[in-house]
Structure formats: structure tokens, C-alpha cells
CSV table of C-alpha atoms in Angstrom, one decimal:
chain,number,residue,atom,x,y,z
W,1,MET,CA,-34.4,-9.8,-16.1
W,2,LEU,CA,-31.6,-9.5,-18.6
W,3,SER,CA,-31.8,-8.3,-22.2
W,4,PHE,CA,-29.3,-7.9,-25.0
W,5,LYS,CA,-30.5,-5.7,-27.9
W,6,ASN,CA,-28.3,-5.7,-31.1
W,7,ILE,CA,-25.1,-6.0,-29.1
W,8,VAL,CA,-21.9,-5.5,-30.9
W,9,LYS,CA,-18.5,-5.8,-29.1
W,10,ILE,CA,-15.3,-5.1,-30.9
W,11,PHE,CA,-11.8,-5.5,-29.4
W,12,GLY,CA,-9.3,-3.8,-31.7
W,13,SER,CA,-9.8,-5.4,-35.1
W,14,LYS,CA,-11.7,-8.5,-33.7
W,15,THR,CA,-15.5,-8.5,-33.5
W,16,ALA,CA,-16.2,-10.6,-30.5
W,17,LEU,CA,-20.0,-10.3,-30.6
W,18,ASN,CA,-22.0,-9.3,-33.7
W,19,ASP,CA,-25.6,-8.1,-33.4
W,20,ILE,CA,-26.6,-10.3,-30.5
W,21,SER,CA,-30.2,-10.1,-29.1
W,22,PHE,CA,-31.9,-12.2,-26.5
W,23,LYS,CA,-33.9,-11.9,-23.3
W,24,ILE,CA,-33.8,-14.0,-20.1
W,25,ASP,CA,-36.8,-14.2,-17.8
W,26,LYS,CA,-37.4,-15.3,-14.3
W,27,ALA,CA,-36.7,-19.0,-13.3
W,28,GLU,CA,-35.0,-19.9,-16.5
W,29,ILE,CA,-31.9,-22.1,-16.6
W,30,VAL,CA,-30.1,-21.1,-19.8
W,31,GLY,CA,-27.1,-23.0,-21.1
W,32,PHE,CA,-24.7,-20.7,-23.1
W,33,LEU,CA,-23.0,-22.9,-25.6
W,34,GLY,CA,-20.1,-22.1,-27.9
W,35,LEU,CA,-16.6,-23.1,-28.9
W,36,ASN,CA,-13.6,-21.5,-27.1
W,37,GLY,CA,-13.5,-17.8,-28.1
W,38,ALA,CA,-17.1,-17.8,-29.3
W,39,GLY,CA,-18.0,-14.8,-27.1
W,40,LYS,CA,-19.5,-16.5,-24.1
W,41,THR,CA,-17.3,-14.8,-21.4
W,42,THR,CA,-17.6,-11.4,-23.2
W,43,SER,CA,-21.4,-11.8,-23.1
W,44,MET,CA,-21.3,-12.4,-19.4
W,45,ARG,CA,-19.0,-9.5,-18.7
W,46,LEU,CA,-21.3,-7.2,-20.7
W,47,ALA,CA,-24.3,-8.5,-18.7
W,48,LEU,CA,-22.5,-7.5,-15.5
W,49,GLY,CA,-21.4,-4.1,-16.7
W,50,ILE,CA,-17.8,-5.1,-16.4
W,51,GLN,CA,-17.4,-4.4,-20.1
W,52,GLN,CA,-19.2,-1.9,-22.2
W,53,PRO,CA,-20.8,-2.8,-25.6
W,54,THR,CA,-19.4,-1.1,-28.7
W,55,ASP,CA,-23.0,-0.8,-29.9
W,56,GLY,CA,-26.4,-1.9,-28.8
W,57,GLU,CA,-28.1,-2.0,-25.4
W,58,VAL,CA,-27.8,-4.2,-22.4
W,59,LYS,CA,-30.5,-4.0,-19.7
W,60,LEU,CA,-30.2,-5.8,-16.4
W,61,PHE,CA,-33.3,-5.6,-14.2
W,62,GLY,CA,-34.3,-2.7,-16.5
W,63,LYS,CA,-31.2,-0.7,-16.0
W,64,ASP,CA,-27.9,-0.1,-17.8
W,65,PRO,CA,-25.4,-2.4,-15.9
W,66,VAL,CA,-22.4,-0.1,-16.7
W,67,GLU,CA,-24.0,2.9,-15.1
W,68,HIS,CA,-25.7,1.1,-12.2
W,69,ARG,CA,-23.2,-1.8,-11.7
W,70,ALA,CA,-22.7,-1.4,-8.0
W,71,GLU,CA,-26.4,-1.2,-7.3
W,72,LEU,CA,-27.4,-4.1,-9.5
W,73,MET,CA,-24.7,-6.5,-8.2
W,74,SER,CA,-26.6,-7.1,-5.0
W,75,LYS,CA,-29.1,-9.1,-7.2
W,76,ILE,CA,-26.4,-11.1,-9.0
W,77,GLY,CA,-24.3,-14.1,-8.1
W,78,TYR,CA,-21.3,-14.5,-10.4
W,79,LEU,CA,-18.8,-17.2,-10.8
W,80,PRO,CA,-16.1,-16.0,-13.2
W,81,GLU,CA,-14.1,-18.2,-15.6
W,82,ASN,CA,-11.2,-20.0,-13.8
W,83,ASN,CA,-12.8,-19.0,-10.5
W,84,PRO,CA,-10.3,-16.3,-9.2
W,85,LEU,CA,-10.2,-16.3,-5.4
W,86,TYR,CA,-8.1,-14.7,-2.7
W,87,SER,CA,-5.9,-17.7,-2.0
W,88,TYR,CA,-4.4,-16.2,1.1
W,89,LEU,CA,-7.7,-16.2,2.9
W,90,LYS,CA,-9.3,-19.1,4.8
W,91,VAL,CA,-12.6,-20.3,3.3
W,92,TYR,CA,-14.7,-18.8,6.1
W,93,GLU,CA,-12.8,-15.5,5.8
W,94,TYR,CA,-13.6,-15.3,2.1
W,95,LEU,CA,-17.2,-16.2,2.6
W,96,ASP,CA,-17.5,-13.7,5.5
W,97,PHE,CA,-16.1,-11.0,3.3
W,98,ILE,CA,-18.6,-11.7,0.5
W,99,LYS,CA,-21.5,-12.0,3.1
W,100,GLU,CA,-20.6,-8.6,4.6
W,101,ILE,CA,-20.2,-6.9,1.3
W,102,LYS,CA,-23.5,-8.3,0.1
W,103,GLN,CA,-25.0,-7.5,3.5
W,104,ALA,CA,-26.5,-11.0,3.5
W,105,LYS,CA,-27.6,-13.2,6.3
W,106,SER,CA,-25.9,-16.3,7.4
W,107,TYR,CA,-24.4,-18.7,4.8
W,108,GLU,CA,-24.4,-21.8,7.1
W,109,GLY,CA,-27.2,-23.5,5.2
W,110,LEU,CA,-25.4,-22.9,1.9
W,111,VAL,CA,-22.2,-24.3,3.2
W,112,GLU,CA,-23.9,-27.5,4.2
W,113,GLN,CA,-25.8,-27.7,0.9
W,114,ILE,CA,-22.5,-27.3,-1.1
W,115,GLY,CA,-20.5,-29.5,1.2
W,116,LEU,CA,-18.0,-27.1,2.5
W,117,GLN,CA,-18.6,-27.4,6.2
W,118,ASP,CA,-15.4,-29.4,6.8
W,119,ARG,CA,-13.2,-27.0,4.9
W,120,LEU,CA,-14.1,-23.7,6.4
W,121,ASN,CA,-10.9,-23.3,8.3
W,122,ASP,CA,-8.7,-24.3,5.4
W,123,ARG,CA,-6.6,-21.8,3.5
W,124,ILE,CA,-8.1,-21.5,-0.1
W,125,GLU,CA,-4.7,-22.0,-1.7
W,126,ASN,CA,-4.6,-25.5,0.0
W,127,LEU,CA,-8.0,-26.7,-1.5
W,128,SER,CA,-8.4,-29.0,-4.4
W,129,ARG,CA,-9.8,-27.5,-7.7
W,130,GLY,CA,-13.2,-29.0,-6.9
W,131,TYR,CA,-13.4,-27.5,-3.5
W,132,LYS,CA,-12.2,-24.1,-4.8
W,133,GLN,CA,-15.1,-24.3,-7.3
W,134,ARG,CA,-17.5,-25.0,-4.5
W,135,VAL,CA,-16.1,-21.9,-2.6
W,136,GLY,CA,-16.7,-19.8,-5.7
W,137,LEU,CA,-20.2,-21.1,-6.2
W,138,CYS,CA,-21.0,-20.7,-2.5
W,139,ALA,CA,-19.8,-17.1,-2.8
W,140,ALA,CA,-22.0,-16.5,-5.8
W,141,LEU,CA,-25.0,-17.9,-4.0
W,142,ILE,CA,-24.6,-15.8,-0.9
W,143,GLY,CA,-27.3,-13.2,-0.5
W,144,ASN,CA,-30.0,-15.1,-2.5
W,145,PRO,CA,-29.3,-13.5,-5.9
W,146,ASP,CA,-32.1,-13.3,-8.4
W,147,LEU,CA,-29.8,-14.1,-11.3
W,148,LEU,CA,-26.8,-16.5,-11.2
W,149,ILE,CA,-24.2,-16.1,-13.9
W,150,LEU,CA,-21.7,-19.0,-14.0
W,151,ASP,CA,-18.9,-19.0,-16.5
W,152,GLU,CA,-17.7,-22.6,-17.1
W,153,PRO,CA,-18.7,-23.8,-13.6
W,154,THR,CA,-17.5,-27.3,-14.1
W,155,SER,CA,-14.4,-26.7,-16.2
W,156,GLY,CA,-11.5,-28.9,-15.2
W,157,LEU,CA,-13.4,-30.9,-12.6
W,158,ASP,CA,-13.6,-34.6,-12.3
W,159,PRO,CA,-16.9,-36.3,-13.1
W,160,LEU,CA,-18.0,-36.6,-9.5
W,161,GLU,CA,-17.3,-32.9,-8.8
W,162,GLN,CA,-19.1,-32.0,-12.1
W,163,GLU,CA,-22.2,-33.9,-10.9
W,164,LYS,CA,-22.1,-32.2,-7.6
W,165,ILE,CA,-22.0,-28.7,-9.2
W,166,ARG,CA,-24.7,-29.7,-11.7
W,167,ASP,CA,-27.0,-30.8,-8.8
W,168,ILE,CA,-26.4,-27.4,-7.1
W,169,ILE,CA,-27.4,-25.6,-10.3
W,170,LYS,CA,-30.5,-27.8,-10.8
W,171,ASN,CA,-31.5,-27.1,-7.2
W,172,GLU,CA,-31.5,-23.3,-7.9
W,173,GLN,CA,-34.4,-23.7,-10.4
W,174,LYS,CA,-36.6,-24.9,-7.5
W,175,LYS,CA,-36.0,-21.6,-5.8
W,176,LYS,CA,-37.3,-19.7,-8.9
W,177,ARG,CA,-33.9,-18.3,-9.6
W,178,SER,CA,-32.6,-17.7,-13.1
W,179,VAL,CA,-29.3,-19.2,-14.0
W,180,ILE,CA,-27.1,-18.6,-17.0
W,181,PHE,CA,-24.2,-20.9,-17.3
W,182,SER,CA,-21.6,-21.2,-20.1
W,183,THR,CA,-20.1,-24.5,-20.9
W,184,HIS,CA,-18.7,-26.5,-23.8
W,185,ILE,CA,-19.7,-29.8,-22.1
W,186,LEU,CA,-22.8,-30.7,-24.2
W,187,SER,CA,-24.1,-33.4,-21.8
W,188,GLU,CA,-24.1,-30.7,-19.1
W,189,VAL,CA,-26.6,-28.6,-21.0
W,190,GLU,CA,-28.7,-31.7,-21.7
W,191,ASP,CA,-28.8,-32.5,-18.0
W,192,VAL,CA,-29.3,-29.0,-16.5
W,193,ALA,CA,-30.6,-26.4,-18.9
W,194,ASP,CA,-34.2,-25.8,-20.1
W,195,ARG,CA,-33.2,-23.3,-22.7
W,196,LEU,CA,-30.2,-23.1,-25.0
W,197,ILE,CA,-28.3,-20.1,-26.5
W,198,VAL,CA,-25.6,-21.0,-28.9
W,199,ILE,CA,-23.0,-18.4,-30.0
W,200,HIS,CA,-20.6,-19.2,-32.9
W,201,GLN,CA,-17.9,-16.8,-34.1
W,202,GLY,CA,-19.6,-13.9,-32.3
W,203,LYS,CA,-23.0,-14.6,-33.8
W,204,LEU,CA,-26.1,-15.9,-32.1
W,205,VAL,CA,-27.0,-19.1,-34.1
W,206,TYR,CA,-29.6,-20.6,-31.8
W,207,ASP,CA,-31.9,-19.4,-29.1
W,208,GLY,CA,-34.7,-21.7,-28.0
W,209,LYS,CA,-35.8,-24.7,-26.0
W,210,LYS,CA,-33.4,-27.4,-25.4
W,211,PRO,CA,-34.0,-30.2,-27.9
W,212,LYS,CA,-35.3,-33.4,-26.2
W,213,GLY,CA,-33.8,-36.8,-26.3
W,214,LYS,CA,-30.4,-38.2,-25.5
W,215,GLY,CA,-27.7,-36.7,-27.7
W,216,ALA,CA,-30.0,-34.2,-29.2
W,217,VAL,CA,-28.1,-31.2,-27.9
W,218,GLU,CA,-24.8,-32.6,-29.3
W,219,LYS,CA,-26.5,-33.2,-32.7
W,220,LEU,CA,-27.9,-29.7,-32.8
W,221,PHE,CA,-24.7,-28.1,-31.7
W,222,LYS,CA,-22.6,-29.9,-34.3
W,223,LYS,CA,-25.0,-28.9,-37.0
W,224,LEU,CA,-24.9,-25.2,-35.9
W,225,VAL,CA,-21.1,-24.8,-35.6
W,226,LYS,CA,-20.2,-26.9,-38.7
C,1,MET,CA,-19.2,-0.3,5.9
C,2,LYS,CA,-18.0,-1.7,2.6
C,3,ILE,CA,-14.7,0.1,2.8
C,4,ARG,CA,-14.2,-1.3,6.2
C,5,GLN,CA,-14.8,-4.9,4.9
C,6,LEU,CA,-12.4,-4.2,2.0
C,7,ILE,CA,-9.7,-2.9,4.4
C,8,LYS,CA,-10.2,-6.0,6.6
C,9,LYS,CA,-9.6,-8.2,3.6
C,10,GLU,CA,-6.5,-6.2,2.6
C,11,ILE,CA,-5.1,-6.3,6.2
C,12,LYS,CA,-5.6,-10.1,6.1
C,13,PHE,CA,-3.3,-10.3,3.2
C,14,TYR,CA,-0.5,-8.7,5.3
C,15,LEU,CA,-1.4,-10.9,8.3
C,16,ASN,CA,-1.6,-14.2,6.4
C,17,THR,CA,1.5,-13.7,4.3
C,18,LEU,CA,5.1,-12.7,5.1
C,19,THR,CA,4.9,-9.6,3.0
C,20,GLY,CA,3.4,-7.3,5.6
C,21,TYR,CA,5.7,-8.4,8.4
C,22,VAL,CA,8.8,-8.0,6.2
C,23,LEU,CA,7.9,-4.6,4.8
C,24,VAL,CA,6.8,-3.0,8.1
C,25,SER,CA,9.7,-4.5,10.0
C,26,LEU,CA,12.2,-3.3,7.4
C,27,PHE,CA,10.7,0.2,7.5
C,28,ALA,CA,10.8,0.3,11.3
C,29,ILE,CA,14.4,-1.0,11.4
C,30,LEU,CA,15.5,1.6,8.9
C,31,VAL,CA,13.7,4.4,10.7
C,32,ASN,CA,15.2,3.4,14.0
C,33,ILE,CA,18.7,3.1,12.5
C,34,PHE,CA,18.4,6.7,11.1
C,35,PHE,CA,16.8,7.8,14.3
C,36,LEU,CA,19.6,6.7,16.6
C,37,LYS,CA,22.5,7.2,14.2
C,38,ASP,CA,23.1,10.8,15.0
C,39,LEU,CA,22.6,10.3,18.7
C,40,PHE,CA,25.3,7.7,19.0
C,41,ALA,CA,27.7,8.7,16.2
C,42,ILE,CA,27.9,12.5,16.8
C,43,ARG,CA,26.3,12.6,20.2
C,44,SER,CA,23.8,15.2,19.1
C,45,PHE,CA,20.3,14.8,17.8
C,46,GLN,CA,18.2,17.1,15.6
C,47,ILE,CA,14.7,15.8,15.0
C,48,SER,CA,14.6,17.6,11.6
C,49,ASN,CA,17.5,15.4,10.4
C,50,PHE,CA,15.5,12.3,11.2
C,51,PHE,CA,12.3,13.5,9.6
C,52,SER,CA,14.1,14.7,6.5
C,53,ILE,CA,15.3,11.1,5.8
C,54,ILE,CA,11.9,9.5,6.1
C,55,PRO,CA,10.6,10.5,2.6
C,56,TRP,CA,13.6,8.9,1.1
C,57,ILE,CA,12.7,5.6,2.8
C,58,PHE,CA,9.2,6.2,1.5
C,59,VAL,CA,10.4,6.4,-2.1
C,60,PHE,CA,11.0,2.6,-1.9
C,61,PHE,CA,8.7,1.5,1.0
C,62,ILE,CA,5.5,3.0,-0.3
C,63,PRO,CA,5.8,1.6,-3.9
C,64,ALA,CA,6.6,-1.8,-2.4
C,65,LEU,CA,3.5,-1.5,-0.2
C,66,SER,CA,1.2,-0.3,-3.0
C,67,MET,CA,2.6,-2.2,-6.0
C,68,ARG,CA,0.3,-5.2,-5.6
C,69,ALA,CA,-2.7,-3.2,-4.6
C,70,LEU,CA,-4.5,-2.9,-8.0
C,71,SER,CA,-2.0,-4.6,-10.3
C,72,GLU,CA,-2.4,-8.0,-8.5
C,73,GLU,CA,-6.2,-7.7,-8.5
C,74,LYS,CA,-6.1,-7.3,-12.3
C,75,LYS,CA,-3.4,-9.9,-12.9
C,76,ASN,CA,-5.2,-12.6,-10.8
C,77,ASN,CA,-8.6,-11.6,-12.1
C,78,THR,CA,-9.9,-11.0,-8.6
C,79,PHE,CA,-10.7,-7.5,-9.8
C,80,GLU,CA,-13.6,-9.2,-11.8
C,81,VAL,CA,-14.8,-10.7,-8.5
C,82,LEU,CA,-14.8,-7.3,-6.9
C,83,LEU,CA,-16.7,-5.8,-9.8
C,84,SER,CA,-19.3,-8.5,-9.5
C,85,LEU,CA,-20.0,-7.3,-5.9
C,86,PRO,CA,-22.1,-4.3,-4.9
C,87,ILE,CA,-19.1,-2.0,-4.4
C,88,LYS,CA,-18.0,1.0,-6.3
C,89,GLU,CA,-14.5,1.5,-7.8
C,90,SER,CA,-14.0,4.4,-5.4
C,91,ASP,CA,-14.6,2.0,-2.5
C,92,ILE,CA,-11.8,-0.2,-3.8
C,93,VAL,CA,-9.3,2.6,-4.3
C,94,ILE,CA,-10.1,4.3,-1.0
C,95,SER,CA,-9.8,0.9,0.9
C,96,LYS,CA,-6.4,0.3,-0.7
C,97,PHE,CA,-5.2,3.8,0.1
C,98,LEU,CA,-6.3,3.5,3.8
C,99,THR,CA,-4.8,0.0,4.2
C,100,ALA,CA,-1.4,1.3,3.0
C,101,LEU,CA,-1.7,4.4,5.3
C,102,ILE,CA,-2.5,2.1,8.3
C,103,LEU,CA,0.7,0.1,7.5
C,104,VAL,CA,2.7,3.3,7.3
C,105,ILE,CA,1.3,4.4,10.7
C,106,LEU,CA,2.0,0.9,12.1
C,107,GLY,CA,5.7,1.3,10.9
C,108,LEU,CA,5.8,4.7,12.6
C,109,ILE,CA,4.3,3.2,15.8
C,110,LEU,CA,7.2,0.7,15.9
C,111,ALA,CA,9.6,3.6,15.7
C,112,LEU,CA,7.9,5.3,18.8
C,113,PRO,CA,10.1,3.7,21.5
C,114,SER,CA,13.2,5.4,19.9
C,115,LEU,CA,11.3,8.6,19.6
C,116,ILE,CA,10.4,8.4,23.3
C,117,PHE,CA,14.0,7.6,24.2
C,118,VAL,CA,15.3,10.6,22.3
C,119,LYS,CA,12.7,12.8,24.0
C,120,ILE,CA,14.0,11.7,27.3
C,121,VAL,CA,17.8,12.2,26.6
C,122,SER,CA,17.6,15.4,24.5
C,123,ASN,CA,15.7,18.6,24.6
C,124,VAL,CA,13.4,18.0,21.6
C,125,TYR,CA,10.1,19.9,21.7
C,126,VAL,CA,7.0,17.6,21.6
C,127,LEU,CA,5.3,20.0,19.2
C,128,GLU,CA,8.3,19.6,16.8
C,129,ILE,CA,7.8,15.9,16.9
C,130,VAL,CA,4.0,16.2,16.3
C,131,SER,CA,4.4,18.6,13.4
C,132,GLY,CA,7.0,16.2,11.9
C,133,LEU,CA,4.7,13.3,12.3
C,134,ILE,CA,1.9,15.2,10.6
C,135,GLY,CA,4.2,15.9,7.7
C,136,VAL,CA,5.2,12.3,7.5
C,137,ILE,CA,1.6,11.2,7.3
C,138,LEU,CA,0.7,13.8,4.7
C,139,ILE,CA,3.7,13.0,2.4
C,140,ALA,CA,2.9,9.3,2.9
C,141,SER,CA,-0.7,9.9,1.8
C,142,ALA,CA,0.5,11.8,-1.3
C,143,PHE,CA,3.0,9.0,-2.2
C,144,ILE,CA,0.5,6.2,-1.6
C,145,SER,CA,-2.1,7.8,-3.9
C,146,PHE,CA,0.6,8.3,-6.6
C,147,SER,CA,1.7,4.6,-6.3
C,148,LEU,CA,-1.9,3.4,-6.4
C,149,PHE,CA,-2.4,5.4,-9.6
C,150,ILE,CA,0.6,3.7,-11.2
C,151,SER,CA,-0.6,0.4,-9.9
C,152,SER,CA,-4.0,1.0,-11.6
C,153,LEU,CA,-2.2,1.4,-14.9
C,154,THR,CA,-0.5,-2.0,-15.1
C,155,ASP,CA,-1.1,-5.6,-14.1
C,156,SER,CA,2.6,-6.1,-13.4
C,157,TYR,CA,3.7,-5.2,-9.8
C,158,VAL,CA,7.4,-5.1,-10.8
C,159,VAL,CA,6.6,-2.4,-13.4
C,160,SER,CA,4.4,-0.6,-10.9
C,161,PHE,CA,7.1,-0.7,-8.2
C,162,LEU,CA,9.8,0.6,-10.6
C,163,ILE,CA,7.8,3.4,-12.2
C,164,SER,CA,6.5,4.6,-8.8
C,165,SER,CA,10.0,4.5,-7.1
C,166,ILE,CA,11.7,6.2,-10.0
C,167,ALA,CA,9.0,8.9,-10.3
C,168,LEU,CA,9.0,9.6,-6.6
C,169,MET,CA,12.7,9.8,-6.5
C,170,PHE,CA,12.6,12.4,-9.3
C,171,LEU,CA,10.0,14.3,-7.4
C,172,MET,CA,12.1,14.2,-4.2
C,173,PHE,CA,15.3,15.0,-6.1
C,174,PHE,CA,14.0,18.1,-7.8
C,175,GLN,CA,14.0,20.7,-5.1
C,176,SER,CA,13.9,24.4,-5.6
C,177,SER,CA,17.7,24.7,-5.3
C,178,VAL,CA,18.1,22.5,-8.5
C,179,PHE,CA,16.2,25.2,-10.5
C,180,GLU,CA,17.8,28.3,-9.0
C,181,GLY,CA,19.6,30.1,-11.8
C,182,VAL,CA,18.1,27.7,-14.4
C,183,ILE,CA,14.7,29.2,-14.6
C,184,SER,CA,13.5,32.8,-13.9
C,185,ASP,CA,12.4,33.8,-10.4
C,186,VAL,CA,8.9,34.3,-11.7
C,187,LEU,CA,8.7,30.6,-12.6
C,188,LEU,CA,10.7,29.4,-9.6
C,189,ARG,CA,7.9,30.0,-7.1
C,190,PRO,CA,5.1,28.0,-8.9
C,191,VAL,CA,7.6,25.2,-9.7
C,192,THR,CA,8.7,25.1,-6.1
C,193,PHE,CA,5.1,25.0,-5.0
C,194,LEU,CA,4.5,21.9,-7.1
C,195,LEU,CA,7.4,19.9,-5.5
C,196,PRO,CA,6.7,18.0,-2.3
C,197,TYR,CA,9.9,18.2,-0.5
C,198,GLY,CA,9.8,21.9,0.2
C,199,HIS,CA,6.4,21.6,1.7
C,200,TYR,CA,7.5,18.7,3.8
C,201,LEU,CA,10.5,20.5,5.1
C,202,ASP,CA,8.2,23.0,6.8
C,203,PHE,CA,6.8,20.3,8.9
C,204,THR,CA,10.2,19.0,10.0
C,205,LYS,CA,11.0,22.5,11.2
C,206,GLY,CA,7.9,22.5,13.4
C,207,LEU,CA,5.9,24.7,11.0
C,208,VAL,CA,2.4,23.5,10.2
C,209,GLU,CA,1.5,25.6,7.1
C,210,LEU,CA,-2.0,25.6,5.7
C,211,ASP,CA,-0.8,25.8,2.1
C,212,SER,CA,1.4,22.7,2.6
C,213,ILE,CA,-1.5,20.8,4.1
C,214,VAL,CA,-3.7,21.8,1.1
C,215,TYR,CA,-0.9,20.8,-1.2
C,216,PHE,CA,-0.5,17.3,0.1
C,217,LEU,CA,-4.3,16.7,0.4
C,218,SER,CA,-4.8,18.0,-3.2
C,219,PHE,CA,-1.9,15.8,-4.4
C,220,ALA,CA,-3.5,12.7,-2.8
C,221,PHE,CA,-7.0,13.6,-4.0
C,222,VAL,CA,-5.8,14.1,-7.6
C,223,PHE,CA,-4.1,10.7,-7.9
C,224,LEU,CA,-6.9,8.9,-6.0
C,225,PHE,CA,-9.4,10.4,-8.3
C,226,ALA,CA,-7.3,9.5,-11.4
C,227,SER,CA,-7.0,5.9,-10.1
C,228,ILE,CA,-10.8,5.7,-9.7
C,229,ILE,CA,-11.4,7.1,-13.2
C,230,ASN,CA,-8.9,4.7,-14.6
C,231,LEU,CA,-10.6,1.7,-13.0
C,232,GLU,CA,-14.0,2.9,-14.1
C,233,LYS,CA,-12.9,3.0,-17.8
C,234,LYS,CA,-14.6,0.0,-19.3
C,235,GLN,CA,-12.9,-2.2,-21.8
């Protein structure tokens, strides 16, 4: 579904990613862990073809995402970091726009699942942060994407909102959909992911099954980034 | 289909915020003032005088309309949202271009009552008005594409507005008469050909010249293409 082969990404004099390789298969929920500036967002942008690697090869559904971006994006749902939205639109106007661009069917079921049915007529700029995040997530889920890429989906949310978003992500696994989500909330990975990728200072320092047991992820992460 | 959806989203920005109403109204008011000025001040009206003033209004109006087009998408990171959707960079640029053109046409429609009034009280030929309007739409297309290109270079709409306005003002200011006696006659012809105002003036005199149409369409195409290339450049 997605593969990184010896990926190097350099911005000016800074090496953001250094020789990263991994593969993500169908129906996996992968937690992307790393400190701020570790290279998580860069990895996601490379996966989408929004940025180009300095060296190495990214394949998304077997194709180069930079060359075939527009074509491949119909299979992807993406929630960018900080969830940029068109604040001047009403919720339904934004979701309609995404639906029509993705040539998807109705999003009514999704809206109910995510809990947005009472907010459809609200202007996005008037929504709370939690509801804005739900709008972004709903937009990412429109069109039944095969792969969901979520960059810090629960960042800045209160615990109840975080739980709601986590439930939505967990629900996606039942639909045999792959999810990659980045976070620095360790308990979130423990709760949601079944595989863990840890990037530290641009290098891949762990790629494997999530360690079992309460606090095991935190213990592993601290050991890796020490 | 996708361009239509993108235009719909763009138009909603102008409908849901004050920006569109203010800009289009201001344009229509200015156009109408210039339209009727001659008629009431000197009791004569020449349609070419009216049309010759419009590009000068465009020098500020079009950069104001286009400044946010791509700059704001980049500044607010919504450009990343667009890139994560199954749309091409060319769809984005073309939709921005067509939205701005629709707003220009809307501004011109608001000026139509004055135009009809002038037609009734003076002996202006309809074909003269039609050729002038074709010229207005062509020069607007060229200016919009140029402003979009500038907007694709920066994520600051103030910078985008200033650079576009100043550059368009220079383009308008440098007419063939400025170069007469400064450069040789051999060079004067190609230099004149490259400047938009001379081509535009033909339309205001009721002349629809093929080379002028080709000039404006090429101008628009070059800068739209440059904007697309600029957006396609990956970091």
C-alpha cells in the first residue's frame, strides 16, 4: 500500500529524514511516534507526493505519488497537522465540496458516526477546536479511502474529544482500512495502534509490533529517544 | 467538473465575506463615475474615453481580487488540503482565474445600466461598445493571469498586491510613445507589440484585431502556465 525505500529528505542544511525504509500493508493501524521536529509530518507529506524526497523511493499503491498525485488521492484520506479548513464555509458546504471533488456518495452516515449532524449549518470559523477536528476527520473519511493519513489528529483536544477521535480511528480498522497517524501522545498509540514506527532525529529507530502491557509504549519510546 | 466545484468554493468566499461585495461594488461605482463624468461635465460622450480608463482601474482592482487566490491558500495551509484531493494544480489555477474573471464580468454587468443610458442619449454604435467590452475582458484575463502568477510566488497577499499593481502600472505606463526617439524604429515595433495598452486601444476604437486577440490570449496563457509550473514545483 505504502512503501518508503531509503528515503532521505534534506531542507537546506538540515537533514529531516535519513535513510528511512518501511512498508505499510492493508488493514494496519500504524502509530507514527516521534518528538516535535522528528520528521513525522515530512514523512506524511512525502507519502502524499506533496513533497519530493531528496533521495530514495516512495511508492503509494505501487506508483510514485509525486508523478501520480491527483490520481492517487482518490484512495487517500488526509487530515493535515493543525487541520486547515476553509473557515468562511458552513460545515455542509465544506463537506459537499470534498464529496463532489472526490466524486463520493452521500456522507450522511459519516456525519452521524462522527457526531456532526447538529453542526452542519454552522460556519466552520464558529466551531470549537474539537468540532473543527471532527469536520477535518469527516472530510478525510469521505469517499471510503483505502488509506487514512492523520497528522496529530488529537492535538490540542480535551480528553473527551480525544477519546471520540480515537474511537473513530479504531472503528476504521473494522472496515479493513489502513490508518497511519502521528502523535506524541503515547497512551494514544497504546490504545489505538497495532504497529509502531518511531522516528528520532530523522532516523527510523523502531518499526515493529506495539509492545504489550500498560506503559510499555512509553517505556520503549523513552528508551529509544534517550 | 472539478474546476466547477473549485469555482463554487471560491465564489462562496466572496458571497460569505464582505470582500467580494466591497470589491465588485467599488469597481462598479468607479466605472459608473467615469462613465457618466464626460456626459454630465462636458455634455459629450466618447465611448473610447470610457474604455481607455478601465485598465487603469484594473491595475488596482485585479491585484486586489487575485492577491489572496494562491497566497492565502499557502499561508493558511489549505493548499495542502487541496493537494490531498484528486485535483491537479492546473485545476486550481484555472478555477482561480475563472473566478476572478466572473467577478470582473459581474462588475461590468453592474455598469450596464449606465451603458444602456448612454446608448439611449448619444449616438454610440453598439459594435463599438461590443468591441470595447471584448477588449476589457481580454485585458482583464491578461492581468488576472499575471496577478495569479505573482500570488503563486508568495504567501503574503500584501506583497502579492503591491508587486502586481506596481508591475501592471509599469506595463500600462510604458506605451510606444515613451520609447519614440529613445530606441531605434527597428526595435520600436517589437517593443510596442509586447506592451498591452496599444493592443487594448484598438478595441476601444472599435477594431477587433486578430494579433491583439492572440497577444492577450498568449499573455494569459504564459502566466497561467507559469503559475501551474510554480505550484507543481515540489519542496
